[in-house]
Phi, psi and omega in degrees: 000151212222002221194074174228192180275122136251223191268161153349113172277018132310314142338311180283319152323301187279344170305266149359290193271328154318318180278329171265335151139199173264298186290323170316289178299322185289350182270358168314121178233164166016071187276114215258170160317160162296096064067280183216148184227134172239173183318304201267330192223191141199206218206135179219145165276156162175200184220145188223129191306142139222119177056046196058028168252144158238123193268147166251155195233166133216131196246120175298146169201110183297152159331150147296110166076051144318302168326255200353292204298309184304303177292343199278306159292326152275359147286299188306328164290315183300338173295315175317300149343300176282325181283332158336277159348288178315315199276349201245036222279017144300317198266002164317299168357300197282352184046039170341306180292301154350284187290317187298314174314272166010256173357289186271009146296295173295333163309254150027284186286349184280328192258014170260101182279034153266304188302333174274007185245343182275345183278323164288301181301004190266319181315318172308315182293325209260337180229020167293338169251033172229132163295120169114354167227164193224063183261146186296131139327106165308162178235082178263038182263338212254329193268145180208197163304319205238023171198119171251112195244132181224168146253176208274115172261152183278153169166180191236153189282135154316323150293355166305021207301320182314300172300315184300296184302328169263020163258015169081029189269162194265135177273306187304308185285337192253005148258332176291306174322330189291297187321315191275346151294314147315264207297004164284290195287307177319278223291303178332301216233358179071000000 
């Protein structure tokens, strides 16, 4: 779900300085309302001090017991799974228990936000020299399991076509960039 309420920004706040730490968090400045709120985080602006410098961020924060509930629940799937498996024994075929561990192997790797931030810096590193992409700069003293700090880029939702026309971008030239980034990165960069 890409489009929920989200939790308390105290919560989120205390999220934050937990994760990131007390010395860490006093460098947090005009840490704004949730910005987007989705099933697993949601997202806030602010700014953050490094050497008298201040950066605008925006920092991903997982949900509270997001673990807990996604495993809670895919135990409760994997049981199913299995008794299905048991009762049924066409359906061993399909391994059921199998792809649910899966699942909840990659979930799991999905809530650990250091993998999605190393994975944007290598992205990053990799298109510092391509015209026509942007990837956000990691914070990683601001980054943990539960918490992603980038910086904050201005942009228009792809689905915006209404805003995309009137700011007047050519869609043909701004699908060929796409196509051809892509495929710079699958070759390039794998």
């Amino acid at each position: 779900q890409d489009k929920l309420p989200p939790f308390s920004f105290d919560e989120a706040k205390a999220i934050l300085k937990n994760e990131v730490g007390v010395n860490q968090f006093s460098n947090i400045l005009n840490i704004s309302k949730p910005i987007a709120a989705a099933s697993i985080a949601q997202v806030h602006l602010a700014k953050i001090k490094i050497k008298d410098k201040e950066n605008e961020v925006a920092i991903k924060i997982l949900r509270p017991n997001i673990e807990k509930i996604f495993n809670e629940e895919l135990d409760a799937l994997n049981f199913l799974a299995f008794l299905i498996e048991n009762t049924f024994s066409k359906t061993k075929r399909l391994r059921l228990v199998e792809v649910i561990f899966l699942l909840k192997q990659i979930t799991n790797m999905e809530m650990d936000l250091r993998f999605e931030a190393a994975a944007a810096s290598e992205l990053r590193e990799n298109t510092l020299g391509d015209k026509g992409i942007k990837v956000p700069k990691i914070y990683w003293n601001f980054t943990s399991k539960k918490i992603l700090t980038l910086d904050k880029i201005e942009g228009v939702s792809i689905r915006d076509t209404l805003k995309i026309k009137s700011l007047n971008i050519d869609l043909k030239k701004l699908s060929e960039n796409l196509i051809q980034l892509f495929l710079k990165q699958a070759v390039r960069d794998g």
